[in-house]
mmCIF file of C-alpha atoms and ligand atoms in Angstrom:
data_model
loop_
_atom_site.group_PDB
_atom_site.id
_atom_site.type_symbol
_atom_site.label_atom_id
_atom_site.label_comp_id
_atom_site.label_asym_id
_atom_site.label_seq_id
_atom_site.Cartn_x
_atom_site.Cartn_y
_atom_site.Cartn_z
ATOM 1 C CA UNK A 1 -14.478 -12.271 18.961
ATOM 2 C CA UNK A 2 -12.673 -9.094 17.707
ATOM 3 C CA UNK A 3 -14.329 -6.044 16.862
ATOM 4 C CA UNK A 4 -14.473 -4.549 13.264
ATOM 5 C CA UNK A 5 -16.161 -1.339 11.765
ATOM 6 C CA UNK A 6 -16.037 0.323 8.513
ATOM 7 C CA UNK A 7 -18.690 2.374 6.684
ATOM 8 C CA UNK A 8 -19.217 3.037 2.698
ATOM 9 C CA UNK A 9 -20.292 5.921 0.667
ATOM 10 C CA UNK A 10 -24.318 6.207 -0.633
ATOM 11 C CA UNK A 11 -22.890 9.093 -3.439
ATOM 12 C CA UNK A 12 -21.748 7.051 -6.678
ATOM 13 C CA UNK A 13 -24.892 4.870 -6.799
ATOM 14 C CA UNK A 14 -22.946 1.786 -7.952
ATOM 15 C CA UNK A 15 -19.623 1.002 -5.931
ATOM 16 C CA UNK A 16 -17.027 0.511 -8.000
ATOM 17 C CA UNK A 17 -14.374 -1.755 -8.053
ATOM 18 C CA UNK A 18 -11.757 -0.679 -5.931
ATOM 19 C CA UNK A 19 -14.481 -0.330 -3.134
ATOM 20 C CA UNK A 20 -15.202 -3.877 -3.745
ATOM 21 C CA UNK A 21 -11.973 -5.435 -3.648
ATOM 22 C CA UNK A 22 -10.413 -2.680 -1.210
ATOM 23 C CA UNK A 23 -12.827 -2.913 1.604
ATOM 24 C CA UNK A 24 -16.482 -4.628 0.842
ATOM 25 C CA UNK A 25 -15.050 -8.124 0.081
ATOM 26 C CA UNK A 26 -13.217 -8.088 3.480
ATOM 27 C CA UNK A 27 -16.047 -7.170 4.924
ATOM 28 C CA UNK A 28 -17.977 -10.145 3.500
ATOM 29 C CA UNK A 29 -14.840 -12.514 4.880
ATOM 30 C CA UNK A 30 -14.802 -11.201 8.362
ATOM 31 C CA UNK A 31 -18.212 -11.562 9.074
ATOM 32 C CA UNK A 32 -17.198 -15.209 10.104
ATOM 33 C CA UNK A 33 -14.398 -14.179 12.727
ATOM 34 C CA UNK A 34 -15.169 -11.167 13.939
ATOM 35 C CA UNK A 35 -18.016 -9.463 15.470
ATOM 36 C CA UNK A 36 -18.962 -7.046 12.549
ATOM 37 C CA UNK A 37 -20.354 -3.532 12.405
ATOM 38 C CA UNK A 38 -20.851 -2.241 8.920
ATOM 39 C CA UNK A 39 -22.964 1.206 7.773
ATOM 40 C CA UNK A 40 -23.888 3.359 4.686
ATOM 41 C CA UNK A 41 -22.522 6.486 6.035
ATOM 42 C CA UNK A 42 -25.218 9.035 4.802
ATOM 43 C CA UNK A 43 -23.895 11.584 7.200
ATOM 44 C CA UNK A 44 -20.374 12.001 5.166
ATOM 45 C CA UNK A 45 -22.418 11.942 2.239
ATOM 46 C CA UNK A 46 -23.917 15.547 2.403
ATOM 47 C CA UNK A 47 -19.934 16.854 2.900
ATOM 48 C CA UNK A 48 -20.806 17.861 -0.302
ATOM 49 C CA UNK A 49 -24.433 18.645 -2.118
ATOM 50 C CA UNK A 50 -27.028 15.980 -2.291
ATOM 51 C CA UNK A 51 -29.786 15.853 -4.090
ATOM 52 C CA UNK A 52 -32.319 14.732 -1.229
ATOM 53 C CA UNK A 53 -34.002 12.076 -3.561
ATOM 54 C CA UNK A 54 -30.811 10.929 -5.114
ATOM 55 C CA UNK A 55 -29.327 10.662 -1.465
ATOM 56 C CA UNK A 56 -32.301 8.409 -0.349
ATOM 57 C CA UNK A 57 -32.048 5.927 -3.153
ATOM 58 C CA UNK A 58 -28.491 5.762 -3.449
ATOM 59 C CA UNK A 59 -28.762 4.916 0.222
ATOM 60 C CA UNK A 60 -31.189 1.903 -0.332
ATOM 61 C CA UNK A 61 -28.967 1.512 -3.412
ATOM 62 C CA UNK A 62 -25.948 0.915 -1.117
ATOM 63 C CA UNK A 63 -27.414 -1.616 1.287
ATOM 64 C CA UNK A 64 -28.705 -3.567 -1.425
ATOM 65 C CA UNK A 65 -25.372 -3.948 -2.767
ATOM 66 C CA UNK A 66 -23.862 -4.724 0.051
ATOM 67 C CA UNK A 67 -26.339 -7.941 0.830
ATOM 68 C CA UNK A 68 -25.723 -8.644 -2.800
ATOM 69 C CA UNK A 69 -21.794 -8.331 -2.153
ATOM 70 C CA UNK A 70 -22.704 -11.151 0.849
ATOM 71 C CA UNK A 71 -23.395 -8.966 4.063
ATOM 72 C CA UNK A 72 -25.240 -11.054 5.596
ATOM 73 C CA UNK A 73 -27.954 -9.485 8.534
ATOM 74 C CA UNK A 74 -27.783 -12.838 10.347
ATOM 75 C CA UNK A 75 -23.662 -12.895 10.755
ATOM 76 C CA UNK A 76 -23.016 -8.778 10.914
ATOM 77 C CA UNK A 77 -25.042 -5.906 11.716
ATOM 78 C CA UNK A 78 -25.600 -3.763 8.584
ATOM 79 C CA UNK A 79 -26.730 -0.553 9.084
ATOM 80 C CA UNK A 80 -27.448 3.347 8.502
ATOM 81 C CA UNK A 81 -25.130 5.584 9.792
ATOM 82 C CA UNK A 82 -28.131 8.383 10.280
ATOM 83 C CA UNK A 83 -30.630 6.030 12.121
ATOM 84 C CA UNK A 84 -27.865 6.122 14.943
ATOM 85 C CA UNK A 85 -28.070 9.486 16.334
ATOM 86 C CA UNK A 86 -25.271 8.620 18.228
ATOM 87 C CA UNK A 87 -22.497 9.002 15.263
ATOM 88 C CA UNK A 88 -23.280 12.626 15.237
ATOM 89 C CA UNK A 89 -23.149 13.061 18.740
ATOM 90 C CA UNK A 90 -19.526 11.515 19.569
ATOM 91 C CA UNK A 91 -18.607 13.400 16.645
ATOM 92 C CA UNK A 92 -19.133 16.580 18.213
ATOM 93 C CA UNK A 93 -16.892 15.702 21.328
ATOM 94 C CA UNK A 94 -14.030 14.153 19.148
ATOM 95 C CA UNK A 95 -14.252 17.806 16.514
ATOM 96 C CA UNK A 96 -13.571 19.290 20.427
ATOM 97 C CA UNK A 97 -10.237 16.784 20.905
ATOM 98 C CA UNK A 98 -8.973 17.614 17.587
ATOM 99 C CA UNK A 99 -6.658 20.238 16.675
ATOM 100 C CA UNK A 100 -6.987 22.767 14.086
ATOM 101 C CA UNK A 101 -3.797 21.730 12.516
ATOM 102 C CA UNK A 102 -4.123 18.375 13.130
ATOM 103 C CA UNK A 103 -7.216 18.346 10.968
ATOM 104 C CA UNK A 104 -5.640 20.267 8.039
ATOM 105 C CA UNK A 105 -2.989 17.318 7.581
ATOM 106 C CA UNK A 106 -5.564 15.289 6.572
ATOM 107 C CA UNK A 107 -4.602 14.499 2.813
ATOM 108 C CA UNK A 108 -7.953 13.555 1.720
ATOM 109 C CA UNK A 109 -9.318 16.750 2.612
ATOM 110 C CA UNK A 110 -6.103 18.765 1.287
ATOM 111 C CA UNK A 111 -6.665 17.309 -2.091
ATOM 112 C CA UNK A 112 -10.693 17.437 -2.344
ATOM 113 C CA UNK A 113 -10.471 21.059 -1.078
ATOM 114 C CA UNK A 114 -7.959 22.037 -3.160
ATOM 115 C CA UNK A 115 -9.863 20.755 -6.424
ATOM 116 C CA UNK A 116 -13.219 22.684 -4.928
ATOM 117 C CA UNK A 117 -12.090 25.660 -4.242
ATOM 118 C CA UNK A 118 -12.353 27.285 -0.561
ATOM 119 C CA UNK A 119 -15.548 28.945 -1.711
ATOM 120 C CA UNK A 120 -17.232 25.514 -2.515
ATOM 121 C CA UNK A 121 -15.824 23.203 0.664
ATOM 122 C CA UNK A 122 -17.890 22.471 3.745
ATOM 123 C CA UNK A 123 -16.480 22.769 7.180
ATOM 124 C CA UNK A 124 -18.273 19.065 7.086
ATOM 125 C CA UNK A 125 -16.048 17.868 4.929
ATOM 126 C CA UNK A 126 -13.329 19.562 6.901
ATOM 127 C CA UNK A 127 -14.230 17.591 10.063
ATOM 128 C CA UNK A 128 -15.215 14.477 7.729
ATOM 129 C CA UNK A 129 -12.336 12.591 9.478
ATOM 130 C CA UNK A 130 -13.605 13.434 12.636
ATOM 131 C CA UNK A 131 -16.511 11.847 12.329
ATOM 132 C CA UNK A 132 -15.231 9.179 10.988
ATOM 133 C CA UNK A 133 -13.122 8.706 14.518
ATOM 134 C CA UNK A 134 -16.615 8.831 16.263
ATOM 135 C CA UNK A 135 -17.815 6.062 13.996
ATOM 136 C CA UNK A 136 -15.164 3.517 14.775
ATOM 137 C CA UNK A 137 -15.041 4.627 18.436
ATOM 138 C CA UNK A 138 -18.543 4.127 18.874
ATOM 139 C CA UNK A 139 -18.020 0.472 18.725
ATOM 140 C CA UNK A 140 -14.876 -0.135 20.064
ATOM 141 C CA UNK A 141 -13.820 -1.497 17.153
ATOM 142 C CA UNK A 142 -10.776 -3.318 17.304
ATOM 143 C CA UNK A 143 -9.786 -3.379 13.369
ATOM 144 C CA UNK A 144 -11.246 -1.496 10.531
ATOM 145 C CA UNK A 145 -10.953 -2.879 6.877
ATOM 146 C CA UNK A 146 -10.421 -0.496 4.838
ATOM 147 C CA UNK A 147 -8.429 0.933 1.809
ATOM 148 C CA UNK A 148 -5.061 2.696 2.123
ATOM 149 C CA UNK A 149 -6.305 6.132 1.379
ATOM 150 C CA UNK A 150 -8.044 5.650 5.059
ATOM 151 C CA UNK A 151 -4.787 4.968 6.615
ATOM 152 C CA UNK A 152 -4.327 8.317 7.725
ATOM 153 C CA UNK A 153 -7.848 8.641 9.022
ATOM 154 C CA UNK A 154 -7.129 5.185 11.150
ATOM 155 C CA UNK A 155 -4.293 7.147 12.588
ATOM 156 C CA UNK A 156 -6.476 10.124 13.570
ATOM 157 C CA UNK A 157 -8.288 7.399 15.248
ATOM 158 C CA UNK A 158 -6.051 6.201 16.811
ATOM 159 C CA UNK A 159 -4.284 9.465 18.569
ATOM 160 C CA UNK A 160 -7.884 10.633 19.850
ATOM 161 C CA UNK A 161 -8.598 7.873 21.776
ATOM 162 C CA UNK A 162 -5.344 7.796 23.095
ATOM 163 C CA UNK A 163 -6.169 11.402 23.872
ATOM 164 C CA UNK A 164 -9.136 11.264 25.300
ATOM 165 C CA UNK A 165 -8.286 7.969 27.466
ATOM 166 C CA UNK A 166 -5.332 9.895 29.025
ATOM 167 C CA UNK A 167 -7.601 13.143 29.437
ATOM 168 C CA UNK A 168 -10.636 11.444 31.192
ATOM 169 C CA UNK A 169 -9.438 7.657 31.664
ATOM 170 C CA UNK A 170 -10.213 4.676 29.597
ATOM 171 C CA UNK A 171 -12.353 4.275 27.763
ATOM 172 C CA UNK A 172 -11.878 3.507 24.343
ATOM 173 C CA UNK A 173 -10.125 0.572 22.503
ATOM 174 C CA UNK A 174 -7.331 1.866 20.182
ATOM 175 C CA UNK A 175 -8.395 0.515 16.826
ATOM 176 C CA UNK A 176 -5.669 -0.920 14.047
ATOM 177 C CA UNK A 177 -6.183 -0.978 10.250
ATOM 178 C CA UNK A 178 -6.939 -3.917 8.701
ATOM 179 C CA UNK A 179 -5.347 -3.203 4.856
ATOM 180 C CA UNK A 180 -4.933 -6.534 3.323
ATOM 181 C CA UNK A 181 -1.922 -5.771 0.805
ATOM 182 C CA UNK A 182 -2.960 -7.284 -2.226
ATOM 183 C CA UNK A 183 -6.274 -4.840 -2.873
ATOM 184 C CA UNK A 184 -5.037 -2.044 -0.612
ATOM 185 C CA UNK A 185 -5.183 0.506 -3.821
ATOM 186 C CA UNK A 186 -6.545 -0.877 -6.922
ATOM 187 C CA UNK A 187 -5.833 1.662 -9.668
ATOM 188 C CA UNK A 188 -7.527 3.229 -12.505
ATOM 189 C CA UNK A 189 -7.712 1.162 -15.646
ATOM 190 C CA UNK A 190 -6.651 4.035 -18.019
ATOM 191 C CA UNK A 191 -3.755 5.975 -15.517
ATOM 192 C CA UNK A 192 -2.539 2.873 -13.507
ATOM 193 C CA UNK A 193 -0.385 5.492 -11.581
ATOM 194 C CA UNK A 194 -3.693 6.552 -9.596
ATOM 195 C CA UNK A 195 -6.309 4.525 -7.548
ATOM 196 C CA UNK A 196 -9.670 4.080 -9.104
ATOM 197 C CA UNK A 197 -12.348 6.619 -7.670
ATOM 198 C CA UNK A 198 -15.584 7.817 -8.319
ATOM 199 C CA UNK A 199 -14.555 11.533 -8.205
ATOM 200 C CA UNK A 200 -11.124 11.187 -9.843
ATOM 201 C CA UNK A 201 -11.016 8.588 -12.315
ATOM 202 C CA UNK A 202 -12.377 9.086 -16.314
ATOM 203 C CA UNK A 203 -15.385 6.813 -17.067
ATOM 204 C CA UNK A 204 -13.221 4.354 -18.948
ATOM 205 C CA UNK A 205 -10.646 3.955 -16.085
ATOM 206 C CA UNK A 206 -13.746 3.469 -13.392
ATOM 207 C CA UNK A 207 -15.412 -0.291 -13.305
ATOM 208 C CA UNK A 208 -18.904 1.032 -11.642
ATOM 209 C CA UNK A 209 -20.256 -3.091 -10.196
ATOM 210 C CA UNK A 210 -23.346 -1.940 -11.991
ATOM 211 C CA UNK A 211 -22.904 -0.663 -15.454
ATOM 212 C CA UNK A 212 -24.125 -3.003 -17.738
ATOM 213 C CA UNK A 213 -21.698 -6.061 -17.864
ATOM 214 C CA UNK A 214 -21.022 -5.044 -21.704
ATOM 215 C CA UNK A 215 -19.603 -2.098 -20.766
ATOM 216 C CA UNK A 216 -17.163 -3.624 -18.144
ATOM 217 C CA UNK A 217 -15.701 -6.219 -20.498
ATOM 218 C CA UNK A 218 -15.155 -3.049 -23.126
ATOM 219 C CA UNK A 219 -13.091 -1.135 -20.491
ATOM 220 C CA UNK A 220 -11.502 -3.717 -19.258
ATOM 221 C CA UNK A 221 -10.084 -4.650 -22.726
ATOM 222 C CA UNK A 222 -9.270 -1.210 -23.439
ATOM 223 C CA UNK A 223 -6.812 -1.030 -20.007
ATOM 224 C CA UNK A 224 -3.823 0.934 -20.305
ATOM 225 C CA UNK A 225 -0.969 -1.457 -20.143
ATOM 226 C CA UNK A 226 2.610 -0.395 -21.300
ATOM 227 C CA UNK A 227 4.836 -0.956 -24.674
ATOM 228 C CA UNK A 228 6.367 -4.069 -23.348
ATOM 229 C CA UNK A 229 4.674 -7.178 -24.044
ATOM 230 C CA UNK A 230 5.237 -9.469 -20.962
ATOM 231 C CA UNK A 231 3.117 -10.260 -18.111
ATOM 232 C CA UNK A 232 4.908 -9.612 -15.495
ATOM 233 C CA UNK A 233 4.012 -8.415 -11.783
ATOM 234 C CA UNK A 234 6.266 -5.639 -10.653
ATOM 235 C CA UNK A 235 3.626 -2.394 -9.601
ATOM 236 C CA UNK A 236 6.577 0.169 -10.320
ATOM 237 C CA UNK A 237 7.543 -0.804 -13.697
ATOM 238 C CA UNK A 238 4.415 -2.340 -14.772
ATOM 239 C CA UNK A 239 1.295 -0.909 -12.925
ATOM 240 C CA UNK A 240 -1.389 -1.473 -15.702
ATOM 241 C CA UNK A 241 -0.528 -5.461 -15.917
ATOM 242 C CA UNK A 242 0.108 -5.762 -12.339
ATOM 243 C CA UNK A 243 -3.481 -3.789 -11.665
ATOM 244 C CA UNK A 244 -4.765 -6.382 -13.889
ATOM 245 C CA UNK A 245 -2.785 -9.069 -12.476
ATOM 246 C CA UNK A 246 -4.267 -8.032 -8.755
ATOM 247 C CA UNK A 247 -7.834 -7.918 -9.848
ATOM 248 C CA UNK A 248 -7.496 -11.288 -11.768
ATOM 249 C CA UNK A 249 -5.725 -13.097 -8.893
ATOM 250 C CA UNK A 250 -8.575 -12.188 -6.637
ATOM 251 C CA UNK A 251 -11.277 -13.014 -8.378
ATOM 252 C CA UNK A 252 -10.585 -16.237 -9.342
ATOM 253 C CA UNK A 253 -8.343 -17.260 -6.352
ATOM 254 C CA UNK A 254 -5.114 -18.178 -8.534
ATOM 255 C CA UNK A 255 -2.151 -16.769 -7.014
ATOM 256 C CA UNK A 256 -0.362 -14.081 -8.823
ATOM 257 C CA UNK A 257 2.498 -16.350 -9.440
ATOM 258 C CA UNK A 258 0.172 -18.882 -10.897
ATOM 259 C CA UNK A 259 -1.219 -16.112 -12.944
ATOM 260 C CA UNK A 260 1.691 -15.364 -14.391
ATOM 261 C CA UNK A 261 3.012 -19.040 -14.944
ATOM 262 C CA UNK A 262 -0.172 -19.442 -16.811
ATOM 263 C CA UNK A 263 0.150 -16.101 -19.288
ATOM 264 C CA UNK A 264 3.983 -16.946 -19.795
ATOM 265 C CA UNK A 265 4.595 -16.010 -23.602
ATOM 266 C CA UNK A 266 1.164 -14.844 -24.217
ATOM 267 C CA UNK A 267 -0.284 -11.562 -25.211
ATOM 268 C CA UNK A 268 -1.921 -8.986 -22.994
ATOM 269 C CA UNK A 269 -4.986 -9.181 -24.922
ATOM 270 C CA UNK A 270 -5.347 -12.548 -23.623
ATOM 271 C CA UNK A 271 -5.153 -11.446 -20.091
ATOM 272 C CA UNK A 272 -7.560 -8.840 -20.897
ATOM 273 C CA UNK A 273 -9.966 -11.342 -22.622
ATOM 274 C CA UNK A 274 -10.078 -13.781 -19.875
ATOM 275 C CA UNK A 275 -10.066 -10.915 -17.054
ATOM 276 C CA UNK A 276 -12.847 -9.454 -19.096
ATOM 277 C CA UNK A 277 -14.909 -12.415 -18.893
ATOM 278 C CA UNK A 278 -14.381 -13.430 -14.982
ATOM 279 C CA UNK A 279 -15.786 -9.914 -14.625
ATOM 280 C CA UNK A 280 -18.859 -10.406 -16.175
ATOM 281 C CA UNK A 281 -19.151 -13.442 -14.292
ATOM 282 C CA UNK A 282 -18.397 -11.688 -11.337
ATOM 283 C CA UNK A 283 -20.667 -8.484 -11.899
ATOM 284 C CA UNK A 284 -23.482 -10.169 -13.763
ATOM 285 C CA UNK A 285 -25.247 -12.185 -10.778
ATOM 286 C CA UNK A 286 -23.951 -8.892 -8.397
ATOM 287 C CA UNK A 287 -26.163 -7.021 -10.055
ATOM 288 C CA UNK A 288 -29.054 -9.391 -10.519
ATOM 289 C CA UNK A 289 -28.948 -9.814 -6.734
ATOM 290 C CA UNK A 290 -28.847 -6.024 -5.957
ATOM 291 C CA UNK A 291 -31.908 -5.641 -8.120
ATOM 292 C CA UNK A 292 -33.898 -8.589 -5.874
ATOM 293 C CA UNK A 293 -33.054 -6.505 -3.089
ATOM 294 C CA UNK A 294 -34.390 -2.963 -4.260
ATOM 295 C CA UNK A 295 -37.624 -4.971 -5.544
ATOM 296 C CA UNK A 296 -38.280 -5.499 -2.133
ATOM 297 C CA UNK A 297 -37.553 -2.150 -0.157
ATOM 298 C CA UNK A 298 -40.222 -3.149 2.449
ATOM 299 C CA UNK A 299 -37.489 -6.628 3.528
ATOM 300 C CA UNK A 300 -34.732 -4.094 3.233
ATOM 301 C CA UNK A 301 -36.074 -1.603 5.631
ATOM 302 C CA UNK A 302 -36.478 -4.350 8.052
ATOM 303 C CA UNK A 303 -32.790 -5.656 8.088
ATOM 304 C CA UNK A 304 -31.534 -2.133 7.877
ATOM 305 C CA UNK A 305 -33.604 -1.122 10.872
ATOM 306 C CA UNK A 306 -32.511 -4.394 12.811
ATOM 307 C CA UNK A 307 -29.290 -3.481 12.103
ATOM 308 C CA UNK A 308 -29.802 0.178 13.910
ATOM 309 C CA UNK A 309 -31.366 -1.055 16.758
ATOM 310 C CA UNK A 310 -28.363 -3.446 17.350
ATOM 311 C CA UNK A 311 -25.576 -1.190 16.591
ATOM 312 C CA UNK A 312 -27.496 1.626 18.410
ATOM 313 C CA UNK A 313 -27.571 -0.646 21.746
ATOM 314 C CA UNK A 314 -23.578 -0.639 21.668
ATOM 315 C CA UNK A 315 -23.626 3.298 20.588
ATOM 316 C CA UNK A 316 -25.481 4.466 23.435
ATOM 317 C CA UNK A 317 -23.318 2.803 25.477
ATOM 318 C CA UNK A 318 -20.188 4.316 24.709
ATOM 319 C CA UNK A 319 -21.796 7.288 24.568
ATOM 320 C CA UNK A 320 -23.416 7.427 27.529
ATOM 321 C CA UNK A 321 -19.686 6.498 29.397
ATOM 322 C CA UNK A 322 -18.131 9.458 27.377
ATOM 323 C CA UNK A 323 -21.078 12.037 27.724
ATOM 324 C CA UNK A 324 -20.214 10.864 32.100
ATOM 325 C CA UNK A 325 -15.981 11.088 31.433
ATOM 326 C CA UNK A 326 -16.580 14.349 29.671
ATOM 327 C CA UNK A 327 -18.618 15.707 32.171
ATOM 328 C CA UNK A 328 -21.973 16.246 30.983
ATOM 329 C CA UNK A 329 -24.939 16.378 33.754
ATOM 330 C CA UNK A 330 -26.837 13.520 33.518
ATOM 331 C CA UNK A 331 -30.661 14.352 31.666
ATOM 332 C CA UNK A 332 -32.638 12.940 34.302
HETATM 333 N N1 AQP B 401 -9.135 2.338 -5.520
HETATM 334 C C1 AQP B 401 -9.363 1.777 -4.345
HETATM 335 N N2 AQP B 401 -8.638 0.700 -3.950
HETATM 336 C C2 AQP B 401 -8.860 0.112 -2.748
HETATM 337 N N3 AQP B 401 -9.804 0.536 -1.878
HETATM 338 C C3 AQP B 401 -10.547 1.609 -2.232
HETATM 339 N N4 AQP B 401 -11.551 2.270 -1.605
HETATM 340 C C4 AQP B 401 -11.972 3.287 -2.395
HETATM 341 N N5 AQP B 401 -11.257 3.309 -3.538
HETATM 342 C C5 AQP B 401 -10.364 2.276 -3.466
HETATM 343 C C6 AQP B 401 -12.098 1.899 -0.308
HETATM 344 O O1 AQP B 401 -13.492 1.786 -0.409
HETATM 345 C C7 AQP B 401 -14.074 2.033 0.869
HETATM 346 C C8 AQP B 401 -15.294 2.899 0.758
HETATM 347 O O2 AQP B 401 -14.882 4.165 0.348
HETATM 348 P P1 AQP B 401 -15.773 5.454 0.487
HETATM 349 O O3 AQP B 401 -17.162 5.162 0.718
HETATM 350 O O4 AQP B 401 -15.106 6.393 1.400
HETATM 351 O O5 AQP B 401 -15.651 5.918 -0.928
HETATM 352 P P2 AQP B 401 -14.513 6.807 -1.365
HETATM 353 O O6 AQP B 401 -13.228 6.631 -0.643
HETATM 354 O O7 AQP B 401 -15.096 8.125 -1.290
HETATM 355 O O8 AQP B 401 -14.386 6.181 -2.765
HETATM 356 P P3 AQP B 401 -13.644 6.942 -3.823
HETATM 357 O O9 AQP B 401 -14.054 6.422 -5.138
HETATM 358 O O10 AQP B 401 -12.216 6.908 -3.488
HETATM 359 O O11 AQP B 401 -14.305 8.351 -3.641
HETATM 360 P P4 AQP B 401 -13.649 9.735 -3.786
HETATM 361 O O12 AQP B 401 -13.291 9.817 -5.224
HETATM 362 O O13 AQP B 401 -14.745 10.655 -3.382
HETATM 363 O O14 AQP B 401 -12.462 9.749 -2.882
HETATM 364 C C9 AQP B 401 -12.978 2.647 1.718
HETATM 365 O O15 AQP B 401 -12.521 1.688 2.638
HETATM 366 C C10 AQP B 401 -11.889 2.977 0.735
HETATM 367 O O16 AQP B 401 -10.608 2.872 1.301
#
């Protein structure tokens, strides 16, 4: 079986819905085909300020949603990034394989610096990417579902192993993105031109799985669409329909084409309506489940700490072969 990895924010407390349909719900699919690695990755959380309670429920927070999503500790190994020391460790080697330069191309951190201000960014979050390389290295991971705005950092990936394989031999698998088309970037409900994010987007153009499902049928009825009136896919001249259009066909499984068949000669509020309502059924039991799972934090610690103790068996490994490649005298 193939090898995947990919690891989500504890920050926003509820994941919204770009994280869902961008990476979580692959995550949930590949369980069945691939051997699957997944963590809350804590450690990129505090590349910016944490409150130290906040960060420990949000974490909980995360795993829960992810079971609730349909991680499933039986199929993949779910787990947190800081109860693997090992994440931090290969991190440090990979920050010394990376150039200077190299790491200030990284877009994500060009744009979250710039909006921060010099004064008010980490070198963490400078060398977020890095450690991001670590955690997909770790594992060997051949793919690595993800969202398009973690192309780049796939790439990254991808050009240190190569590096360090040529530097000190083989010894890690080159990893490829896994970026389903469809939900690569699913954009923010009121400015369709950008992708839906917890830092970026305005409260009404963020779907957060666990506002109250009230509140998600309200914004979803209020999307921006445009001053034409039919329902028509076509992302460049229509992004706010074809967003909606995206997020509809997934849900319910109808092709786009199907979707639009169906809404021929019909309003926009009626897409909205109907969208508004497969949401709530969609986000409704999500969040029932999520709240079974925080009700019992002692069951959750024991899956999450399962889930280190497997992925830590396949960390030390790699590390241990890299810590010998690099050159590091052996602690015994
Ligand atoms: N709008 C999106 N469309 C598709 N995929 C998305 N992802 C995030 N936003 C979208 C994917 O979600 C996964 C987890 O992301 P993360 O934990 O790194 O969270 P994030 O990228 O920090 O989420 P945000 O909301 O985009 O945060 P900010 O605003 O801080 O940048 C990733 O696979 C990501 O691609």
């Amino acid at each position: 079986r193939p090898r995947v990895l990919s690891g989500i924010q504890p920050t926003a407390g509820s994941f919204h819905l770009g994280n869902y349909l961008g990476a979580v719900r692959q995550w949930v699919a590949l369980q069945d085909t691939h051997d699957a690695f997944y963590c809350v990755v804590d450690l990129h959380a505090i590349t910016v300020p944490q409150d130290p309670a906040e960060l420990r429920a949000n974490t909980r927070l995360a795993a829960a949603q992810l079971l609730a999503a349909g991680l499933d500790p039986e199929r993949c190994t779910l787990f947190i990034q800081s109860h693997v020391p090992e994440h931090a460790q290969l991190g440090w080697v990979m920050n010394c394989l990376t150039g200077f330069g190299e790491a200030s191309r990284m877009t994500q951190f060009k744009d979250k610096s710039a909006k921060q201000g010099a004064d008010r960014t980490t070198v963490g979050l400078f060398t977020y990417p890095v450690l991001q390389v670590a955690d997909i290295l770790l594992y060997q991971a051949d793919q690595v579902p993800v969202g398009e705005d973690q192309r780049q950092h796939i790439e990254l990936t991808r050009d240190l192993a190569e590096r360090f394989n040529g530097r000190y031999g083989q010894t890690f698998t080159l990893p490829a993105p896994y970026i389903p088309k469809e939900t690569a970037k699913i954009y923010d409900l009121q400015d369709p031109s950008v992708k839906m994010s917890k830092s970026a987007s305005t409260p009404k153009g963020l779907v957060n799985l666990l506002d109250e499902p009230k509140a998600t049928a309200k914004k979803v009825k209020s999307a921006v669409t445009d001053t034409d009136t039919v329902i028509r896919f076509d992302p460049v001249g229509k992004p706010g329909v074809s967003n909606l259009l995206t997020i509809m066909s997934v849900l319910t499984g109808s092709t786009v084409a199907a979707l639009e068949k169906e809404y021929e000669g019909k309003m926009y509020g009626a897409l909205k309506t109907d969208l508004a309502e497969v949401m709530v059924d969609f986000v409704t039991p999500f969040k029932d489940r999520t709240q079974e799972y925080l009700d019992d934090p002692e069951t959750l610690d024991s899956i999450l700490a399962k889930g280190a103790e497997k992925a830590r068996a396949v960390a030390a490994e790699t590390l241990a072969q890299t810590y010998a490649r690099v050159g590091f005298l052996p602690a015994k």
